[in-house]
Amino acid sequence: AMLRPTVLLLSLVAAAAFAPSALWTRQGRHASHAATSRPGLRSGVTSIAMKDWSKRATLAEKEGGMDDKGFEAVGLVGTIPVVFEQEAKPVVPKKSLWRKVFRRGPSKRAIAAAEAANKEQPKVRKLNTMAIAGQPLSEVAAQAGQYIRYSCGKGECGTCEVRIDGQWERTCVKTVPHVPKGEELNITVRPGMIEVKKSTAFFSFSSFVSGFWNNALGMVGFVKESWKGKQNFQDRMSAEEELKAKVAARKAAKAQE
């Protein structure tokens, strides 16, 4: 009589344990049958569709953008032409991995490639759009594709400052001013205000070498500091021994008196 509840409990546990596996086996059998039943596939072979990582063309590249069809064709509404001007940031020569590790400068080939790239790229990049008087300047910059770096969003820090008619204005709180008919609003953006691409790789060969180099430098520094500390400790111990000897000599002199 005592064994019946135990047997019943064990049977329930076994049923709960084997039921999901049986269901998974049944589903897996159906999935494999569906995969092998496709025409043109051998038995047991499934088709794998690899993801296309190539850059896709934008709508402007497919059907034509503002420069090809005009402002009204792409849905831009406004009476004030706005031009964002930004000086191109010079291309910096790239360093190889071993030059980064050993703190060397860039190679002559990298310097020549950077100079050629600086000659080829335009010195000033211009982006055109249309705006309405009183429209927030941040919206105008976004629809033109001009990157603006923001921080506070309240007009206090000055991170988003651009130059309009010789004066620095803050994009987050500035609106499009009234411009006479036939004229355009020129906005100058700082050269350093560019979008920085964030690295998504958690581990790379460069990070491994840099970590090894930093740890090696830390170990060398630890050995140097420990050696200096050992010398200081020995000097302090010798000074204490001399002090003990002087104190013992004074006590002996007092005892003889």
PDB file of C-alpha atoms in Angstrom:
ATOM      1  CA  ALA A   1       0.000   0.000   0.000  1.00  0.00           C
ATOM      2  CA  MET A   2       2.918   2.305   0.731  1.00  0.00           C
ATOM      3  CA  LEU A   3       4.467   1.695  -2.704  1.00  0.00           C
ATOM      4  CA  ARG A   4       1.442   2.734  -4.769  1.00  0.00           C
ATOM      5  CA  PRO A   5       1.858   6.549  -4.335  1.00  0.00           C
ATOM      6  CA  THR A   6       5.573   6.227  -5.073  1.00  0.00           C
ATOM      7  CA  VAL A   7       4.966   4.201  -8.238  1.00  0.00           C
ATOM      8  CA  LEU A   8       2.277   6.634  -9.348  1.00  0.00           C
ATOM      9  CA  LEU A   9       4.600   9.613  -8.780  1.00  0.00           C
ATOM     10  CA  LEU A  10       7.446   7.965 -10.705  1.00  0.00           C
ATOM     11  CA  SER A  11       5.142   7.164 -13.611  1.00  0.00           C
ATOM     12  CA  LEU A  12       3.980  10.777 -13.796  1.00  0.00           C
ATOM     13  CA  VAL A  13       7.586  12.060 -13.769  1.00  0.00           C
ATOM     14  CA  ALA A  14       8.559   9.619 -16.509  1.00  0.00           C
ATOM     15  CA  ALA A  15       5.589  10.635 -18.642  1.00  0.00           C
ATOM     16  CA  ALA A  16       6.436  14.333 -18.266  1.00  0.00           C
ATOM     17  CA  ALA A  17      10.070  13.677 -19.124  1.00  0.00           C
ATOM     18  CA  PHE A  18       9.458  11.611 -22.238  1.00  0.00           C
ATOM     19  CA  ALA A  19       6.475  13.510 -23.633  1.00  0.00           C
ATOM     20  CA  PRO A  20       8.447  16.581 -24.926  1.00  0.00           C
ATOM     21  CA  SER A  21      11.083  14.366 -26.519  1.00  0.00           C
ATOM     22  CA  ALA A  22       8.426  12.347 -28.293  1.00  0.00           C
ATOM     23  CA  LEU A  23       6.752  15.519 -29.496  1.00  0.00           C
ATOM     24  CA  TRP A  24      10.081  16.885 -30.700  1.00  0.00           C
ATOM     25  CA  THR A  25      10.829  13.623 -32.503  1.00  0.00           C
ATOM     26  CA  ARG A  26       7.436  13.742 -34.201  1.00  0.00           C
ATOM     27  CA  GLN A  27       7.930  17.385 -35.243  1.00  0.00           C
ATOM     28  CA  GLY A  28      11.454  16.701 -36.412  1.00  0.00           C
ATOM     29  CA  ARG A  29      10.230  13.753 -38.482  1.00  0.00           C
ATOM     30  CA  HIS A  30       7.600  15.948 -40.143  1.00  0.00           C
ATOM     31  CA  ALA A  31      10.149  18.725 -40.802  1.00  0.00           C
ATOM     32  CA  SER A  32      12.668  16.337 -42.330  1.00  0.00           C
ATOM     33  CA  HIS A  33       9.947  14.745 -44.462  1.00  0.00           C
ATOM     34  CA  ALA A  34       8.863  18.195 -45.702  1.00  0.00           C
ATOM     35  CA  ALA A  35      12.472  19.108 -46.476  1.00  0.00           C
ATOM     36  CA  THR A  36      13.226  15.887 -48.358  1.00  0.00           C
ATOM     37  CA  SER A  37       9.913  15.932 -50.221  1.00  0.00           C
ATOM     38  CA  ARG A  38      10.886  19.051 -52.177  1.00  0.00           C
ATOM     39  CA  PRO A  39      11.619  18.448 -55.831  1.00  0.00           C
ATOM     40  CA  GLY A  40      15.278  18.569 -56.828  1.00  0.00           C
ATOM     41  CA  LEU A  41      16.619  17.563 -53.387  1.00  0.00           C
ATOM     42  CA  ARG A  42      18.079  14.261 -52.437  1.00  0.00           C
ATOM     43  CA  SER A  43      16.900  12.329 -49.410  1.00  0.00           C
ATOM     44  CA  GLY A  44      18.261  13.806 -46.183  1.00  0.00           C
ATOM     45  CA  VAL A  45      19.582  17.024 -47.824  1.00  0.00           C
ATOM     46  CA  THR A  46      18.093  20.354 -46.780  1.00  0.00           C
ATOM     47  CA  SER A  47      18.498  23.665 -48.593  1.00  0.00           C
ATOM     48  CA  ILE A  48      20.211  26.475 -46.650  1.00  0.00           C
ATOM     49  CA  ALA A  49      19.622  30.067 -47.740  1.00  0.00           C
ATOM     50  CA  MET A  50      22.643  32.224 -46.896  1.00  0.00           C
ATOM     51  CA  LYS A  51      21.988  35.814 -45.866  1.00  0.00           C
ATOM     52  CA  ASP A  52      23.031  38.480 -48.336  1.00  0.00           C
ATOM     53  CA  TRP A  53      25.344  40.919 -46.545  1.00  0.00           C
ATOM     54  CA  SER A  54      25.904  43.195 -49.535  1.00  0.00           C
ATOM     55  CA  LYS A  55      24.827  46.825 -49.262  1.00  0.00           C
ATOM     56  CA  ARG A  56      21.347  47.391 -50.659  1.00  0.00           C
ATOM     57  CA  ALA A  57      20.602  50.265 -52.984  1.00  0.00           C
ATOM     58  CA  THR A  58      18.592  53.118 -51.560  1.00  0.00           C
ATOM     59  CA  LEU A  59      15.317  54.373 -53.010  1.00  0.00           C
ATOM     60  CA  ALA A  60      17.103  57.423 -54.433  1.00  0.00           C
ATOM     61  CA  GLU A  61      19.636  55.165 -56.193  1.00  0.00           C
ATOM     62  CA  LYS A  62      16.879  52.981 -57.651  1.00  0.00           C
ATOM     63  CA  GLU A  63      14.335  55.564 -58.789  1.00  0.00           C
ATOM     64  CA  GLY A  64      16.301  58.790 -58.753  1.00  0.00           C
ATOM     65  CA  GLY A  65      16.698  61.365 -56.010  1.00  0.00           C
ATOM     66  CA  MET A  66      16.317  65.068 -55.507  1.00  0.00           C
ATOM     67  CA  ASP A  67      19.203  65.975 -57.812  1.00  0.00           C
ATOM     68  CA  ASP A  68      17.664  64.001 -60.696  1.00  0.00           C
ATOM     69  CA  LYS A  69      13.927  64.731 -60.345  1.00  0.00           C
ATOM     70  CA  GLY A  70      13.819  67.928 -58.299  1.00  0.00           C
ATOM     71  CA  PHE A  71      12.508  68.856 -54.875  1.00  0.00           C
ATOM     72  CA  GLU A  72       8.786  68.455 -55.523  1.00  0.00           C
ATOM     73  CA  ALA A  73       9.142  65.007 -57.100  1.00  0.00           C
ATOM     74  CA  VAL A  74      10.626  63.552 -53.923  1.00  0.00           C
ATOM     75  CA  GLY A  75       8.100  65.194 -51.615  1.00  0.00           C
ATOM     76  CA  LEU A  76      10.100  68.139 -50.293  1.00  0.00           C
ATOM     77  CA  VAL A  77       7.878  71.119 -49.562  1.00  0.00           C
ATOM     78  CA  GLY A  78       9.339  74.543 -48.885  1.00  0.00           C
ATOM     79  CA  THR A  79      10.183  77.940 -50.258  1.00  0.00           C
ATOM     80  CA  ILE A  80      13.701  78.388 -48.854  1.00  0.00           C
ATOM     81  CA  PRO A  81      16.630  76.545 -50.455  1.00  0.00           C
ATOM     82  CA  VAL A  82      19.012  75.340 -47.740  1.00  0.00           C
ATOM     83  CA  VAL A  83      22.619  74.341 -48.435  1.00  0.00           C
ATOM     84  CA  PHE A  84      24.697  72.524 -45.848  1.00  0.00           C
ATOM     85  CA  GLU A  85      28.428  72.963 -46.451  1.00  0.00           C
ATOM     86  CA  GLN A  86      31.058  70.915 -44.657  1.00  0.00           C
ATOM     87  CA  GLU A  87      34.786  70.729 -45.218  1.00  0.00           C
ATOM     88  CA  ALA A  88      35.977  67.203 -45.826  1.00  0.00           C
ATOM     89  CA  LYS A  89      37.987  65.689 -43.010  1.00  0.00           C
ATOM     90  CA  PRO A  90      41.484  64.766 -44.214  1.00  0.00           C
ATOM     91  CA  VAL A  91      42.279  61.088 -44.559  1.00  0.00           C
ATOM     92  CA  VAL A  92      44.767  59.927 -41.941  1.00  0.00           C
ATOM     93  CA  PRO A  93      47.402  57.308 -42.896  1.00  0.00           C
ATOM     94  CA  LYS A  94      46.540  53.914 -41.455  1.00  0.00           C
ATOM     95  CA  LYS A  95      48.990  51.932 -39.354  1.00  0.00           C
ATOM     96  CA  SER A  96      49.526  48.215 -39.564  1.00  0.00           C
ATOM     97  CA  LEU A  97      49.128  46.021 -36.514  1.00  0.00           C
ATOM     98  CA  TRP A  98      52.817  45.652 -35.727  1.00  0.00           C
ATOM     99  CA  ARG A  99      53.347  49.409 -36.067  1.00  0.00           C
ATOM    100  CA  LYS A 100      50.577  49.991 -33.526  1.00  0.00           C
ATOM    101  CA  VAL A 101      52.094  47.443 -31.153  1.00  0.00           C
ATOM    102  CA  PHE A 102      55.643  48.799 -31.372  1.00  0.00           C
ATOM    103  CA  ARG A 103      54.544  52.470 -31.435  1.00  0.00           C
ATOM    104  CA  ARG A 104      55.854  53.127 -34.941  1.00  0.00           C
ATOM    105  CA  GLY A 105      54.626  55.704 -37.424  1.00  0.00           C
ATOM    106  CA  PRO A 106      52.730  54.884 -40.633  1.00  0.00           C
ATOM    107  CA  SER A 107      54.578  53.453 -43.603  1.00  0.00           C
ATOM    108  CA  LYS A 108      55.482  55.445 -46.722  1.00  0.00           C
ATOM    109  CA  ARG A 109      52.900  53.515 -48.736  1.00  0.00           C
ATOM    110  CA  ALA A 110      50.139  54.419 -46.258  1.00  0.00           C
ATOM    111  CA  ILE A 111      51.185  58.073 -46.319  1.00  0.00           C
ATOM    112  CA  ALA A 112      51.122  58.126 -50.136  1.00  0.00           C
ATOM    113  CA  ALA A 113      47.685  56.462 -50.202  1.00  0.00           C
ATOM    114  CA  ALA A 114      46.323  59.032 -47.738  1.00  0.00           C
ATOM    115  CA  GLU A 115      47.707  61.920 -49.784  1.00  0.00           C
ATOM    116  CA  ALA A 116      46.141  60.508 -52.973  1.00  0.00           C
ATOM    117  CA  ALA A 117      42.772  60.098 -51.209  1.00  0.00           C
ATOM    118  CA  ASN A 118      42.916  63.696 -49.962  1.00  0.00           C
ATOM    119  CA  LYS A 119      43.543  64.926 -53.509  1.00  0.00           C
ATOM    120  CA  GLU A 120      40.664  62.918 -54.976  1.00  0.00           C
ATOM    121  CA  GLN A 121      37.943  63.784 -52.455  1.00  0.00           C
ATOM    122  CA  PRO A 122      36.210  67.176 -52.731  1.00  0.00           C
ATOM    123  CA  LYS A 123      37.323  69.765 -50.223  1.00  0.00           C
ATOM    124  CA  VAL A 124      33.768  70.909 -49.486  1.00  0.00           C
ATOM    125  CA  ARG A 125      30.686  68.663 -49.418  1.00  0.00           C
ATOM    126  CA  LYS A 126      27.324  70.264 -50.141  1.00  0.00           C
ATOM    127  CA  LEU A 127      23.850  68.930 -49.363  1.00  0.00           C
ATOM    128  CA  ASN A 128      20.758  70.700 -50.701  1.00  0.00           C
ATOM    129  CA  THR A 129      17.192  70.632 -49.429  1.00  0.00           C
ATOM    130  CA  MET A 130      14.121  72.837 -49.059  1.00  0.00           C
ATOM    131  CA  ALA A 131      12.652  74.269 -45.859  1.00  0.00           C
ATOM    132  CA  ILE A 132       9.876  76.471 -44.535  1.00  0.00           C
ATOM    133  CA  ALA A 133      10.462  79.557 -42.428  1.00  0.00           C
ATOM    134  CA  GLY A 134      10.115  78.635 -38.755  1.00  0.00           C
ATOM    135  CA  GLN A 135      10.857  74.936 -39.326  1.00  0.00           C
ATOM    136  CA  PRO A 136      13.247  73.391 -36.755  1.00  0.00           C
ATOM    137  CA  LEU A 137      16.766  73.305 -38.144  1.00  0.00           C
ATOM    138  CA  SER A 138      17.317  69.819 -36.750  1.00  0.00           C
ATOM    139  CA  GLU A 139      14.512  68.479 -38.982  1.00  0.00           C
ATOM    140  CA  VAL A 140      15.979  70.230 -42.013  1.00  0.00           C
ATOM    141  CA  ALA A 141      19.399  68.698 -41.343  1.00  0.00           C
ATOM    142  CA  ALA A 142      17.847  65.244 -40.966  1.00  0.00           C
ATOM    143  CA  GLN A 143      15.908  65.432 -44.250  1.00  0.00           C
ATOM    144  CA  ALA A 144      19.049  66.651 -46.053  1.00  0.00           C
ATOM    145  CA  GLY A 145      21.098  63.761 -44.680  1.00  0.00           C
ATOM    146  CA  GLN A 146      23.471  66.057 -42.790  1.00  0.00           C
ATOM    147  CA  TYR A 147      24.827  64.496 -39.609  1.00  0.00           C
ATOM    148  CA  ILE A 148      24.698  66.762 -36.560  1.00  0.00           C
ATOM    149  CA  ARG A 149      26.085  65.700 -33.199  1.00  0.00           C
ATOM    150  CA  TYR A 150      23.714  66.466 -30.308  1.00  0.00           C
ATOM    151  CA  SER A 151      24.210  66.213 -26.562  1.00  0.00           C
ATOM    152  CA  CYS A 152      21.836  68.132 -24.261  1.00  0.00           C
ATOM    153  CA  GLY A 153      19.071  68.994 -26.734  1.00  0.00           C
ATOM    154  CA  LYS A 154      18.339  72.206 -24.818  1.00  0.00           C
ATOM    155  CA  GLY A 155      20.753  74.665 -26.442  1.00  0.00           C
ATOM    156  CA  GLU A 156      23.086  74.775 -23.435  1.00  0.00           C
ATOM    157  CA  CYS A 157      26.189  72.709 -24.282  1.00  0.00           C
ATOM    158  CA  GLY A 158      26.913  73.971 -27.802  1.00  0.00           C
ATOM    159  CA  THR A 159      27.764  70.552 -29.256  1.00  0.00           C
ATOM    160  CA  CYS A 160      25.439  71.033 -32.243  1.00  0.00           C
ATOM    161  CA  GLU A 161      26.630  74.516 -33.221  1.00  0.00           C
ATOM    162  CA  VAL A 162      26.685  75.439 -36.925  1.00  0.00           C
ATOM    163  CA  ARG A 163      27.597  78.730 -38.569  1.00  0.00           C
ATOM    164  CA  ILE A 164      24.815  80.754 -40.228  1.00  0.00           C
ATOM    165  CA  ASP A 165      25.670  84.163 -41.711  1.00  0.00           C
ATOM    166  CA  GLY A 166      28.900  84.296 -39.732  1.00  0.00           C
ATOM    167  CA  GLN A 167      27.289  83.496 -36.369  1.00  0.00           C
ATOM    168  CA  TRP A 168      27.342  80.220 -34.490  1.00  0.00           C
ATOM    169  CA  GLU A 169      23.848  78.892 -33.871  1.00  0.00           C
ATOM    170  CA  ARG A 170      22.711  75.812 -31.963  1.00  0.00           C
ATOM    171  CA  THR A 171      20.830  73.394 -34.186  1.00  0.00           C
ATOM    172  CA  CYS A 172      18.699  71.814 -31.465  1.00  0.00           C
ATOM    173  CA  VAL A 173      16.847  75.081 -30.699  1.00  0.00           C
ATOM    174  CA  LYS A 174      17.348  77.075 -33.905  1.00  0.00           C
ATOM    175  CA  THR A 175      14.603  77.471 -36.519  1.00  0.00           C
ATOM    176  CA  VAL A 176      14.910  78.403 -40.172  1.00  0.00           C
ATOM    177  CA  PRO A 177      14.929  82.201 -40.481  1.00  0.00           C
ATOM    178  CA  HIS A 178      13.121  84.179 -43.143  1.00  0.00           C
ATOM    179  CA  VAL A 179      15.150  84.420 -46.356  1.00  0.00           C
ATOM    180  CA  PRO A 180      14.316  86.825 -49.215  1.00  0.00           C
ATOM    181  CA  LYS A 181      12.943  85.243 -52.369  1.00  0.00           C
ATOM    182  CA  GLY A 182      15.659  84.075 -54.756  1.00  0.00           C
ATOM    183  CA  GLU A 183      18.281  83.654 -52.040  1.00  0.00           C
ATOM    184  CA  GLU A 184      19.381  80.504 -50.235  1.00  0.00           C
ATOM    185  CA  LEU A 185      20.311  79.745 -46.646  1.00  0.00           C
ATOM    186  CA  ASN A 186      23.940  78.619 -46.361  1.00  0.00           C
ATOM    187  CA  ILE A 187      24.855  76.628 -43.264  1.00  0.00           C
ATOM    188  CA  THR A 188      28.463  75.698 -42.498  1.00  0.00           C
ATOM    189  CA  VAL A 189      29.085  72.559 -40.462  1.00  0.00           C
ATOM    190  CA  ARG A 190      32.297  71.813 -38.597  1.00  0.00           C
ATOM    191  CA  PRO A 191      34.664  69.393 -40.350  1.00  0.00           C
ATOM    192  CA  GLY A 192      34.927  67.183 -37.282  1.00  0.00           C
ATOM    193  CA  MET A 193      31.163  66.656 -37.021  1.00  0.00           C
ATOM    194  CA  ILE A 194      31.020  63.274 -38.741  1.00  0.00           C
ATOM    195  CA  GLU A 195      29.306  60.073 -37.753  1.00  0.00           C
ATOM    196  CA  VAL A 196      31.712  57.591 -36.183  1.00  0.00           C
ATOM    197  CA  LYS A 197      31.093  53.943 -36.921  1.00  0.00           C
ATOM    198  CA  LYS A 198      31.098  51.817 -33.811  1.00  0.00           C
ATOM    199  CA  SER A 199      32.999  48.569 -33.830  1.00  0.00           C
ATOM    200  CA  THR A 200      30.760  45.566 -33.209  1.00  0.00           C
ATOM    201  CA  ALA A 201      33.479  42.920 -33.046  1.00  0.00           C
ATOM    202  CA  PHE A 202      33.949  41.704 -29.489  1.00  0.00           C
ATOM    203  CA  PHE A 203      37.145  39.790 -30.268  1.00  0.00           C
ATOM    204  CA  SER A 204      39.733  40.332 -32.976  1.00  0.00           C
ATOM    205  CA  PHE A 205      43.398  39.543 -33.537  1.00  0.00           C
ATOM    206  CA  SER A 206      44.300  43.184 -32.950  1.00  0.00           C
ATOM    207  CA  SER A 207      42.516  43.224 -29.574  1.00  0.00           C
ATOM    208  CA  PHE A 208      44.278  39.996 -28.597  1.00  0.00           C
ATOM    209  CA  VAL A 209      47.727  41.417 -29.434  1.00  0.00           C
ATOM    210  CA  SER A 210      46.944  44.733 -27.729  1.00  0.00           C
ATOM    211  CA  GLY A 211      45.781  42.925 -24.593  1.00  0.00           C
ATOM    212  CA  PHE A 212      48.897  40.757 -24.544  1.00  0.00           C
ATOM    213  CA  TRP A 213      51.090  43.838 -24.998  1.00  0.00           C
ATOM    214  CA  ASN A 214      49.354  45.746 -22.193  1.00  0.00           C
ATOM    215  CA  ASN A 215      49.617  42.777 -19.829  1.00  0.00           C
ATOM    216  CA  ALA A 216      53.308  42.357 -20.667  1.00  0.00           C
ATOM    217  CA  LEU A 217      53.962  46.027 -19.917  1.00  0.00           C
ATOM    218  CA  GLY A 218      52.038  45.703 -16.664  1.00  0.00           C
ATOM    219  CA  MET A 219      54.112  42.679 -15.610  1.00  0.00           C
ATOM    220  CA  VAL A 220      57.372  44.501 -16.390  1.00  0.00           C
ATOM    221  CA  GLY A 221      56.214  47.518 -14.410  1.00  0.00           C
ATOM    222  CA  PHE A 222      55.191  45.274 -11.511  1.00  0.00           C
ATOM    223  CA  VAL A 223      58.650  43.662 -11.420  1.00  0.00           C
ATOM    224  CA  LYS A 224      60.375  47.065 -11.514  1.00  0.00           C
ATOM    225  CA  GLU A 225      58.249  48.479  -8.714  1.00  0.00           C
ATOM    226  CA  SER A 226      58.670  45.352  -6.578  1.00  0.00           C
ATOM    227  CA  TRP A 227      62.464  45.540  -7.019  1.00  0.00           C
ATOM    228  CA  LYS A 228      62.458  49.186  -5.948  1.00  0.00           C
ATOM    229  CA  GLY A 229      60.257  48.325  -2.989  1.00  0.00           C
ATOM    230  CA  LYS A 230      62.634  45.542  -1.985  1.00  0.00           C
ATOM    231  CA  GLN A 231      65.602  47.930  -2.021  1.00  0.00           C
ATOM    232  CA  ASN A 232      63.672  50.465   0.054  1.00  0.00           C
ATOM    233  CA  PHE A 233      62.682  47.759   2.527  1.00  0.00           C
ATOM    234  CA  GLN A 234      66.298  46.680   2.960  1.00  0.00           C
ATOM    235  CA  ASP A 235      67.422  50.290   3.477  1.00  0.00           C
ATOM    236  CA  ARG A 236      64.743  50.806   6.108  1.00  0.00           C
ATOM    237  CA  MET A 237      65.664  47.605   7.938  1.00  0.00           C
ATOM    238  CA  SER A 238      69.337  48.571   7.997  1.00  0.00           C
ATOM    239  CA  ALA A 239      68.429  52.005   9.379  1.00  0.00           C
ATOM    240  CA  GLU A 240      66.352  50.355  12.123  1.00  0.00           C
ATOM    241  CA  GLU A 241      69.244  48.063  13.033  1.00  0.00           C
ATOM    242  CA  GLU A 242      71.565  51.081  13.363  1.00  0.00           C
ATOM    243  CA  LEU A 243      68.983  52.827  15.544  1.00  0.00           C
ATOM    244  CA  LYS A 244      68.700  49.749  17.781  1.00  0.00           C
ATOM    245  CA  ALA A 245      72.469  49.612  18.151  1.00  0.00           C
ATOM    246  CA  LYS A 246      72.637  53.298  19.164  1.00  0.00           C
ATOM    247  CA  VAL A 247      69.827  52.856  21.697  1.00  0.00           C
ATOM    248  CA  ALA A 248      71.573  49.790  23.192  1.00  0.00           C
ATOM    249  CA  ALA A 249      74.866  51.725  23.442  1.00  0.00           C
ATOM    250  CA  ARG A 250      73.148  54.605  25.279  1.00  0.00           C
ATOM    251  CA  LYS A 251      71.487  52.219  27.713  1.00  0.00           C
ATOM    252  CA  ALA A 252      74.804  50.511  28.384  1.00  0.00           C
ATOM    253  CA  ALA A 253      76.498  53.897  29.026  1.00  0.00           C
ATOM    254  CA  LYS A 254      73.756  54.912  31.476  1.00  0.00           C
ATOM    255  CA  ALA A 255      74.038  51.580  33.270  1.00  0.00           C
ATOM    256  CA  GLN A 256      77.813  52.010  33.788  1.00  0.00           C
ATOM    257  CA  GLU A 257      77.301  55.477  35.307  1.00  0.00           C
TER     258      GLU A 257
END
